[in-house]
PDB file of C-alpha atoms and ligand atoms in Angstrom:
ATOM      1  CA  MET R 106     130.678  23.808-147.556  1.00 75.00           C
ATOM      2  CA  GLU R 107     133.276  23.141-145.522  1.00 88.00           C
ATOM      3  CA  GLU R 108     134.044  26.790-146.399  1.00 89.00           C
ATOM      4  CA  TRP R 109     130.297  27.820-146.045  1.00 89.00           C
ATOM      5  CA  GLU R 110     129.664  26.282-143.049  1.00 92.00           C
ATOM      6  CA  ALA R 111     133.063  28.748-141.680  1.00 95.00           C
ATOM      7  CA  ALA R 112     130.984  31.965-143.227  1.00 96.00           C
ATOM      8  CA  LYS R 113     127.700  30.269-141.675  1.00 96.00           C
ATOM      9  CA  LYS R 114     128.625  30.267-137.993  1.00 96.00           C
ATOM     10  CA  ARG R 115     130.115  33.662-138.619  1.00 98.00           C
ATOM     11  CA  ILE R 116     125.759  35.006-139.621  1.00 98.00           C
ATOM     12  CA  ALA R 117     123.811  35.909-136.655  1.00 98.00           C
ATOM     13  CA  PHE R 118     120.249  37.133-138.059  1.00 98.00           C
ATOM     14  CA  ALA R 119     118.486  39.448-135.407  1.00 98.00           C
ATOM     15  CA  LEU R 120     114.760  38.510-134.461  1.00 98.00           C
ATOM     16  CA  ASP R 121     113.452  42.060-133.744  1.00 96.00           C
ATOM     17  CA  GLY R 122     109.927  42.275-135.393  1.00 94.00           C
ATOM     18  CA  MET R 123     108.412  39.462-135.093  1.00 96.00           C
ATOM     19  CA  THR R 124     105.980  37.464-132.570  1.00 96.00           C
ATOM     20  CA  PRO R 125     107.731  34.319-131.016  1.00 95.00           C
ATOM     21  CA  LEU R 126     105.715  32.391-133.290  1.00 96.00           C
ATOM     22  CA  GLU R 127     107.042  33.203-136.849  1.00 97.00           C
ATOM     23  CA  ALA R 128     110.707  33.824-134.909  1.00 97.00           C
ATOM     24  CA  ARG R 129     110.030  29.951-134.983  1.00 97.00           C
ATOM     25  CA  GLY R 130     109.462  30.502-138.788  1.00 97.00           C
ATOM     26  CA  TRP R 131     112.615  32.247-139.712  1.00 98.00           C
ATOM     27  CA  ILE R 132     114.511  30.477-137.499  1.00 97.00           C
ATOM     28  CA  ARG R 133     113.267  26.571-139.144  1.00 97.00           C
ATOM     29  CA  ARG R 134     114.040  29.039-142.787  1.00 97.00           C
ATOM     30  CA  LEU R 135     117.317  30.456-142.109  1.00 97.00           C
ATOM     31  CA  CYS R 136     119.515  27.937-140.066  1.00 94.00           C
ATOM     32  CA  PRO R 137     120.904  26.720-143.661  1.00 94.00           C
ATOM     33  CA  TRP R 138     122.479  30.037-143.578  1.00 95.00           C
ATOM     34  CA  VAL R 139     122.987  31.374-140.554  1.00 97.00           C
ATOM     35  CA  GLY R 140     124.732  29.507-137.218  1.00 97.00           C
ATOM     36  CA  VAL R 141     123.539  32.665-134.700  1.00 98.00           C
ATOM     37  CA  PHE R 142     120.040  33.398-133.396  1.00 98.00           C
ATOM     38  CA  LYS R 143     119.605  36.572-131.633  1.00 98.00           C
ATOM     39  CA  VAL R 144     117.291  36.771-129.479  1.00 98.00           C
ATOM     40  CA  GLY R 145     116.747  40.949-128.183  1.00 97.00           C
ATOM     41  CA  LEU R 146     114.737  42.766-125.932  1.00 96.00           C
ATOM     42  CA  GLU R 147     111.440  42.485-128.151  1.00 96.00           C
ATOM     43  CA  LEU R 148     111.051  38.940-128.816  1.00 97.00           C
ATOM     44  CA  PHE R 149     112.223  38.477-125.112  1.00 97.00           C
ATOM     45  CA  VAL R 150     109.659  40.008-123.380  1.00 97.00           C
ATOM     46  CA  GLN R 151     107.123  38.637-126.007  1.00 96.00           C
ATOM     47  CA  GLY R 152     108.916  35.320-125.453  1.00 95.00           C
ATOM     48  CA  GLY R 153     111.438  34.720-122.399  1.00 95.00           C
ATOM     49  CA  LYS R 154     112.559  31.076-122.315  1.00 95.00           C
ATOM     50  CA  ASP R 155     110.574  29.628-125.068  1.00 96.00           C
ATOM     51  CA  ALA R 156     112.320  31.948-127.669  1.00 97.00           C
ATOM     52  CA  VAL R 157     116.065  30.818-126.782  1.00 97.00           C
ATOM     53  CA  ARG R 158     114.323  27.766-126.623  1.00 96.00           C
ATOM     54  CA  ALA R 159     113.327  27.666-130.436  1.00 96.00           C
ATOM     55  CA  VAL R 160     117.142  28.431-131.391  1.00 97.00           C
ATOM     56  CA  GLN R 161     118.669  25.481-129.358  1.00 95.00           C
ATOM     57  CA  GLU R 162     115.978  23.591-130.854  1.00 95.00           C
ATOM     58  CA  GLU R 163     117.081  23.700-134.828  1.00 93.00           C
ATOM     59  CA  GLY R 164     120.543  22.897-133.824  1.00 94.00           C
ATOM     60  CA  ALA R 165     121.471  26.949-133.896  1.00 96.00           C
ATOM     61  CA  LEU R 166     123.419  29.207-131.205  1.00 97.00           C
ATOM     62  CA  CYS R 167     121.633  32.117-129.364  1.00 98.00           C
ATOM     63  CA  PHE R 168     122.816  35.568-128.616  1.00 98.00           C
ATOM     64  CA  LEU R 169     120.605  36.972-126.053  1.00 98.00           C
ATOM     65  CA  ASP R 170     121.130  40.558-126.359  1.00 97.00           C
ATOM     66  CA  LEU R 171     119.444  41.756-123.545  1.00 97.00           C
ATOM     67  CA  LYS R 172     121.853  44.861-123.748  1.00 97.00           C
ATOM     68  CA  LEU R 173     121.335  44.030-120.030  1.00 98.00           C
ATOM     69  CA  HIS R 174     121.639  48.200-118.065  1.00 97.00           C
ATOM     70  CA  ASP R 175     121.664  48.188-114.021  1.00 97.00           C
ATOM     71  CA  ILE R 176     123.659  47.959-110.817  1.00 97.00           C
ATOM     72  CA  PRO R 177     126.018  45.062-110.295  1.00 98.00           C
ATOM     73  CA  GLU R 178     124.200  42.718-108.221  1.00 97.00           C
ATOM     74  CA  THR R 179     121.103  43.303-110.634  1.00 97.00           C
ATOM     75  CA  VAL R 180     122.914  42.450-113.859  1.00 98.00           C
ATOM     76  CA  GLY R 181     125.376  39.423-111.909  1.00 97.00           C
ATOM     77  CA  ARG R 182     122.505  37.246-111.553  1.00 97.00           C
ATOM     78  CA  ALA R 183     120.009  38.666-114.309  1.00 97.00           C
ATOM     79  CA  VAL R 184     123.479  37.434-116.330  1.00 97.00           C
ATOM     80  CA  ALA R 185     123.287  34.569-113.717  1.00 96.00           C
ATOM     81  CA  ARG R 186     119.820  32.729-114.275  1.00 95.00           C
ATOM     82  CA  ALA R 187     120.607  33.529-118.711  1.00 95.00           C
ATOM     83  CA  LYS R 188     123.094  30.731-117.876  1.00 95.00           C
ATOM     84  CA  GLU R 189     119.952  28.453-116.887  1.00 95.00           C
ATOM     85  CA  LEU R 190     119.003  29.501-120.381  1.00 95.00           C
ATOM     86  CA  GLY R 191     121.523  27.477-122.160  1.00 93.00           C
ATOM     87  CA  ALA R 192     122.518  31.083-124.694  1.00 96.00           C
ATOM     88  CA  ARG R 193     126.198  31.217-125.357  1.00 97.00           C
ATOM     89  CA  TRP R 194     126.397  35.147-125.831  1.00 97.00           C
ATOM     90  CA  VAL R 195     124.350  37.741-123.358  1.00 98.00           C
ATOM     91  CA  THR R 196     125.379  41.718-123.505  1.00 98.00           C
ATOM     92  CA  VAL R 197     125.842  43.891-120.893  1.00 98.00           C
ATOM     93  CA  HIS R 198     126.073  48.106-121.666  1.00 97.00           C
ATOM     94  CA  ALA R 199     130.058  48.774-120.865  1.00 96.00           C
ATOM     95  CA  LEU R 200     128.474  51.928-119.930  1.00 94.00           C
ATOM     96  CA  SER R 201     127.488  49.658-116.808  1.00 96.00           C
ATOM     97  CA  GLY R 202     130.615  50.197-115.738  1.00 96.00           C
ATOM     98  CA  GLU R 203     133.473  47.851-114.577  1.00 97.00           C
ATOM     99  CA  GLU R 204     132.239  46.493-111.367  1.00 98.00           C
ATOM    100  CA  ALA R 205     128.477  45.243-112.764  1.00 98.00           C
ATOM    101  CA  LEU R 206     130.850  44.499-116.504  1.00 98.00           C
ATOM    102  CA  ARG R 207     133.222  41.431-113.770  1.00 97.00           C
ATOM    103  CA  ARG R 208     129.582  40.518-111.448  1.00 97.00           C
ATOM    104  CA  ALA R 209     127.774  40.060-115.491  1.00 97.00           C
ATOM    105  CA  LYS R 210     131.464  37.637-116.429  1.00 96.00           C
ATOM    106  CA  GLU R 211     131.403  36.558-112.324  1.00 96.00           C
ATOM    107  CA  GLY R 212     127.523  35.417-113.411  1.00 95.00           C
ATOM    108  CA  GLY R 213     128.774  33.918-116.832  1.00 94.00           C
ATOM    109  CA  GLY R 214     131.059  30.960-117.404  1.00 85.00           C
ATOM    110  CA  SER R 215     132.505  28.777-119.996  1.00 86.00           C
ATOM    111  CA  HIS R 216     129.368  28.270-121.751  1.00 89.00           C
ATOM    112  CA  LEU R 217     127.887  32.022-121.855  1.00 96.00           C
ATOM    113  CA  GLN R 218     130.007  34.176-122.799  1.00 96.00           C
ATOM    114  CA  VAL R 219     129.781  38.192-122.075  1.00 97.00           C
ATOM    115  CA  LEU R 220     130.033  40.384-124.671  1.00 98.00           C
ATOM    116  CA  ALA R 221     129.918  44.259-123.444  1.00 97.00           C
ATOM    117  CA  VAL R 222     128.113  47.020-125.653  1.00 95.00           C
ATOM    118  CA  THR R 223     130.535  49.870-126.813  1.00 89.00           C
ATOM    119  CA  LEU R 224     128.800  52.712-128.318  1.00 86.00           C
ATOM    120  CA  LEU R 225     124.846  51.648-130.794  1.00 86.00           C
ATOM    121  CA  THR R 226     125.524  51.556-133.727  1.00 78.00           C
ATOM    122  CA  SER R 227     122.529  54.489-133.514  1.00 83.00           C
ATOM    123  CA  LEU R 228     124.576  57.152-132.252  1.00 86.00           C
ATOM    124  CA  SER R 229     125.656  59.262-134.122  1.00 87.00           C
ATOM    125  CA  SER R 230     128.933  62.191-133.371  1.00 90.00           C
ATOM    126  CA  SER R 231     126.884  65.308-132.709  1.00 94.00           C
ATOM    127  CA  ASP R 232     125.728  62.566-130.036  1.00 93.00           C
ATOM    128  CA  ALA R 233     128.867  61.713-128.147  1.00 91.00           C
ATOM    129  CA  LYS R 234     129.485  65.230-128.442  1.00 94.00           C
ATOM    130  CA  ALA R 235     125.960  66.249-126.718  1.00 94.00           C
ATOM    131  CA  MET R 236     127.052  63.463-124.579  1.00 93.00           C
ATOM    132  CA  VAL R 237     130.299  63.709-123.252  1.00 91.00           C
ATOM    133  CA  GLY R 238     131.434  65.791-124.995  1.00 94.00           C
ATOM    134  CA  ASP R 239     134.349  63.970-126.987  1.00 92.00           C
ATOM    135  CA  SER R 240     134.587  62.065-130.201  1.00 92.00           C
ATOM    136  CA  LEU R 241     133.023  58.671-130.536  1.00 88.00           C
ATOM    137  CA  GLY R 242     136.713  56.827-131.021  1.00 87.00           C
ATOM    138  CA  ALA R 243     137.137  58.068-127.510  1.00 90.00           C
ATOM    139  CA  TRP R 244     134.482  57.523-125.720  1.00 91.00           C
ATOM    140  CA  MET R 245     134.845  53.873-127.529  1.00 90.00           C
ATOM    141  CA  GLU R 246     138.797  54.210-126.527  1.00 90.00           C
ATOM    142  CA  ARG R 247     137.311  54.841-122.692  1.00 92.00           C
ATOM    143  CA  LEU R 248     134.496  51.601-122.596  1.00 94.00           C
ATOM    144  CA  VAL R 249     136.782  49.784-123.921  1.00 94.00           C
ATOM    145  CA  GLY R 250     139.109  49.980-121.198  1.00 95.00           C
ATOM    146  CA  VAL R 251     136.456  50.173-118.814  1.00 96.00           C
ATOM    147  CA  GLY R 252     135.797  46.212-120.063  1.00 96.00           C
ATOM    148  CA  MET R 253     138.946  45.008-120.739  1.00 96.00           C
ATOM    149  CA  ARG R 254     139.993  45.309-116.892  1.00 96.00           C
ATOM    150  CA  ALA R 255     136.450  43.768-116.149  1.00 96.00           C
ATOM    151  CA  GLY R 256     138.259  40.571-118.113  1.00 94.00           C
ATOM    152  CA  ILE R 257     134.727  41.050-120.706  1.00 94.00           C
ATOM    153  CA  ASP R 258     134.882  38.154-122.932  1.00 88.00           C
ATOM    154  CA  GLY R 259     133.901  40.053-125.824  1.00 96.00           C
ATOM    155  CA  TRP R 260     132.787  43.220-127.021  1.00 96.00           C
ATOM    156  CA  VAL R 261     129.431  44.531-129.597  1.00 95.00           C
ATOM    157  CA  CYS R 262     130.810  47.459-131.779  1.00 91.00           C
ATOM    158  CA  SER R 263     129.921  48.913-135.171  1.00 89.00           C
ATOM    159  CA  GLY R 264     131.744  48.458-138.320  1.00 89.00           C
ATOM    160  CA  GLU R 265     133.373  51.687-138.511  1.00 86.00           C
ATOM    161  CA  GLU R 266     135.153  51.114-134.858  1.00 87.00           C
ATOM    162  CA  LEU R 267     136.206  47.777-135.661  1.00 91.00           C
ATOM    163  CA  SER R 268     139.669  48.812-136.017  1.00 91.00           C
ATOM    164  CA  THR R 269     140.248  50.630-133.240  1.00 89.00           C
ATOM    165  CA  LEU R 270     138.994  48.156-130.853  1.00 92.00           C
ATOM    166  CA  ARG R 271     141.097  45.508-132.573  1.00 93.00           C
ATOM    167  CA  ARG R 272     144.185  47.777-131.674  1.00 91.00           C
ATOM    168  CA  VAL R 273     142.968  48.356-128.420  1.00 92.00           C
ATOM    169  CA  VAL R 274     142.332  44.550-127.730  1.00 93.00           C
ATOM    170  CA  GLY R 275     144.166  42.445-129.328  1.00 92.00           C
ATOM    171  CA  PRO R 276     143.823  39.382-131.795  1.00 91.00           C
ATOM    172  CA  ARG R 277     142.122  36.784-130.379  1.00 91.00           C
ATOM    173  CA  ALA R 278     139.622  38.949-128.514  1.00 94.00           C
ATOM    174  CA  PHE R 279     135.747  38.163-129.849  1.00 96.00           C
ATOM    175  CA  VAL R 280     133.629  40.706-131.548  1.00 97.00           C
ATOM    176  CA  VAL R 281     130.620  41.017-133.018  1.00 97.00           C
ATOM    177  CA  VAL R 282     129.304  43.503-135.523  1.00 95.00           C
ATOM    178  CA  PRO R 283     125.617  45.017-135.678  1.00 94.00           C
ATOM    179  CA  GLY R 284     124.436  47.246-138.606  1.00 91.00           C
ATOM    180  CA  ILE R 285     125.524  45.302-141.333  1.00 93.00           C
ATOM    181  CA  ARG R 286     124.658  46.145-144.664  1.00 91.00           C
ATOM    182  CA  LEU R 287     124.464  45.169-148.016  1.00 89.00           C
ATOM    183  CA  PRO R 288     125.414  47.896-150.784  1.00 84.00           C
ATOM    184  CA  GLY R 289     122.025  49.986-151.427  1.00 81.00           C
ATOM    185  CA  ASP R 290     119.825  49.179-148.430  1.00 83.00           C
ATOM    186  CA  PRO R 291     117.694  51.674-146.305  1.00 81.00           C
ATOM    187  CA  LEU R 292     120.498  52.313-143.365  1.00 77.00           C
ATOM    188  CA  GLY R 293     117.530  53.101-141.473  1.00 82.00           C
ATOM    189  CA  ASP R 294     118.419  54.311-138.034  1.00 77.00           C
ATOM    190  CA  GLN R 295     121.343  52.720-137.940  1.00 71.00           C
ATOM    191  CA  HIS R 296     124.657  55.784-138.619  1.00 75.00           C
ATOM    192  CA  ARG R 297     127.069  53.505-139.222  1.00 74.00           C
ATOM    193  CA  VAL R 298     127.653  50.336-140.847  1.00 79.00           C
ATOM    194  CA  ALA R 299     129.579  48.896-142.641  1.00 87.00           C
ATOM    195  CA  THR R 300     129.106  45.241-145.422  1.00 93.00           C
ATOM    196  CA  PRO R 301     128.730  41.911-144.624  1.00 94.00           C
ATOM    197  CA  LYS R 302     132.997  41.562-146.717  1.00 94.00           C
ATOM    198  CA  LEU R 303     134.397  45.322-144.966  1.00 93.00           C
ATOM    199  CA  ALA R 304     133.157  43.788-141.740  1.00 95.00           C
ATOM    200  CA  ILE R 305     134.848  39.987-141.577  1.00 96.00           C
ATOM    201  CA  ALA R 306     137.780  41.755-143.383  1.00 94.00           C
ATOM    202  CA  LYS R 307     138.328  43.719-140.897  1.00 93.00           C
ATOM    203  CA  GLY R 308     138.430  41.293-137.905  1.00 94.00           C
ATOM    204  CA  ALA R 309     134.348  40.800-137.224  1.00 96.00           C
ATOM    205  CA  ASP R 310     133.949  37.485-135.344  1.00 97.00           C
ATOM    206  CA  LEU R 311     129.589  37.187-136.077  1.00 98.00           C
ATOM    207  CA  ILE R 312     128.094  39.374-138.264  1.00 98.00           C
ATOM    208  CA  VAL R 313     123.892  40.852-137.247  1.00 97.00           C
ATOM    209  CA  LEU R 314     122.013  41.021-139.929  1.00 96.00           C
ATOM    210  CA  GLY R 315     118.163  42.155-139.221  1.00 95.00           C
ATOM    211  CA  ARG R 316     116.394  44.872-141.222  1.00 94.00           C
ATOM    212  CA  SER R 317     118.421  43.541-145.009  1.00 94.00           C
ATOM    213  CA  VAL R 318     117.175  40.198-144.888  1.00 96.00           C
ATOM    214  CA  ARG R 319     114.277  40.610-142.687  1.00 96.00           C
ATOM    215  CA  ASN R 320     112.730  43.134-145.112  1.00 94.00           C
ATOM    216  CA  ALA R 321     114.102  41.853-148.409  1.00 95.00           C
ATOM    217  CA  PRO R 322     112.051  40.488-150.956  1.00 95.00           C
ATOM    218  CA  GLN R 323     113.670  36.983-151.359  1.00 96.00           C
ATOM    219  CA  PRO R 324     115.486  37.231-147.572  1.00 96.00           C
ATOM    220  CA  GLU R 325     117.238  33.030-148.218  1.00 96.00           C
ATOM    221  CA  GLU R 326     119.426  35.289-152.299  1.00 95.00           C
ATOM    222  CA  VAL R 327     120.648  37.999-149.239  1.00 95.00           C
ATOM    223  CA  LEU R 328     121.569  35.190-147.179  1.00 96.00           C
ATOM    224  CA  ARG R 329     123.623  33.429-150.451  1.00 95.00           C
ATOM    225  CA  ARG R 330     125.140  36.538-151.181  1.00 94.00           C
ATOM    226  CA  VAL R 331     125.910  36.902-147.626  1.00 96.00           C
ATOM    227  CA  VAL R 332     127.345  33.651-146.632  1.00 96.00           C
ATOM    228  CA  GLU R 333     129.278  34.056-149.885  1.00 94.00           C
ATOM    229  CA  GLU R 334     131.221  37.461-149.468  1.00 94.00           C
ATOM    230  CA  VAL R 335     131.745  35.565-146.398  1.00 96.00           C
ATOM    231  CA  ALA R 336     133.199  32.966-147.177  1.00 95.00           C
ATOM    232  CA  LEU R 337     135.814  35.644-149.788  1.00 94.00           C
ATOM    233  CA  ALA R 338     136.427  37.539-147.214  1.00 94.00           C
ATOM    234  CA  LEU R 339     137.284  34.915-144.398  1.00 94.00           C
ATOM    235  CA  LYS R 340     139.804  33.668-147.011  1.00 90.00           C
ATOM    236  CA  GLY R 341     141.297  36.351-147.402  1.00 84.00           C
ATOM    237  CA  CYS R 342     140.112  37.458-150.654  1.00 61.00           C
ATOM    238  CA  GLY R 343     137.513  39.521-150.050  1.00 53.00           C
TER     239      GLY R 343
HETATM  240  O1  LIG F 451     118.090  45.820-138.501  1.00 50.43           O
HETATM  241  P1  LIG F 451     119.149  45.899-137.973  1.00 50.43           P
HETATM  242  O2  LIG F 451     120.079  44.401-139.008  1.00 50.43           O
HETATM  243  O3  LIG F 451     119.679  47.139-138.629  1.00 50.43           O
HETATM  244  O4  LIG F 451     119.778  45.158-136.608  1.00 50.43           O
HETATM  245  C1  LIG F 451     120.316  45.230-135.421  1.00 50.43           C
HETATM  246  C2  LIG F 451     119.915  44.480-134.302  1.00 50.43           C
HETATM  247  O5  LIG F 451     121.463  45.401-134.199  1.00 50.43           O
HETATM  248  C3  LIG F 451     119.072  44.839-133.434  1.00 50.43           C
HETATM  249  O6  LIG F 451     118.540  43.757-133.254  1.00 50.43           O
HETATM  250  C4  LIG F 451     120.140  45.276-132.744  1.00 50.43           C
HETATM  251  O7  LIG F 451     119.391  46.098-131.253  1.00 50.43           O
HETATM  252  C5  LIG F 451     121.332  45.280-132.686  1.00 50.43           C
HETATM  253  N1  LIG F 451     121.785  45.497-132.116  1.00 50.43           N
HETATM  254  C6  LIG F 451     122.793  47.364-132.746  1.00 50.43           C
HETATM  255  N2  LIG F 451     123.771  48.544-132.432  1.00 50.43           N
HETATM  256  C7  LIG F 451     124.056  47.493-131.262  1.00 50.43           C
HETATM  257  C8  LIG F 451     123.854  46.564-130.962  1.00 50.43           C
HETATM  258  C9  LIG F 451     123.244  45.480-130.710  1.00 50.43           C
HETATM  259  O8  LIG F 451     122.108  47.565-133.609  1.00 50.43           O
HETATM  260  N3  LIG F 451     126.071  48.499-130.460  1.00 50.43           N
END
């Protein structure tokens, strides 16, 4: 039971592709397997603070994935407003720059942790070449440097860059890995995916699942397998 609870805390479900009413239904349905629910842009635009409240009412933690990317003043204030909602984590693009990340951190605090999004899992190495003329890994290392100088609380990165990130930020930094797929799942628009087992074994603190669960004929069955995989990986026998 303890192992189940420990695994559950590592699993986030992305409340994408649904109305606020449907989101409430999914939260109730999945909270035995999921400790964190991710409210992204899509749901926040529709449901606003009620979407965050719906997560809290079921006793789960809210990951407010707003992926803020703006000037320091705006980012800092937006994070301060997010703190009033009671979310546990909020995301800011590392590309916003060091000052924006610093202001975000000031707007957060001990209850609301600010996570820097390094590179979206949908970006490919050809995107990196076209946008910055370098590899994904090198681009990410630069962005992590920016976040570290700003004293950011944690990071979002793909399973592929996780080892590189851990090497740079050390074992204690909080790291979230989206783009999680079970073997055989369709990738959709995600280019750099990992299985739950691999992501946890490589050092993810929190993994985010969306379509793999939402589009499954039996989402609870998928999550039962994910909880088992995560529990095994946490024991070091994944
Ligand atoms: O459906 P899927 O499992 O691909 O869900 C991906 C979720 O993770 C989406 O909500 C997306 O916004 C989020 N995400 C991501 N890549 C990042 C950060 C967040 O795919 N770098």
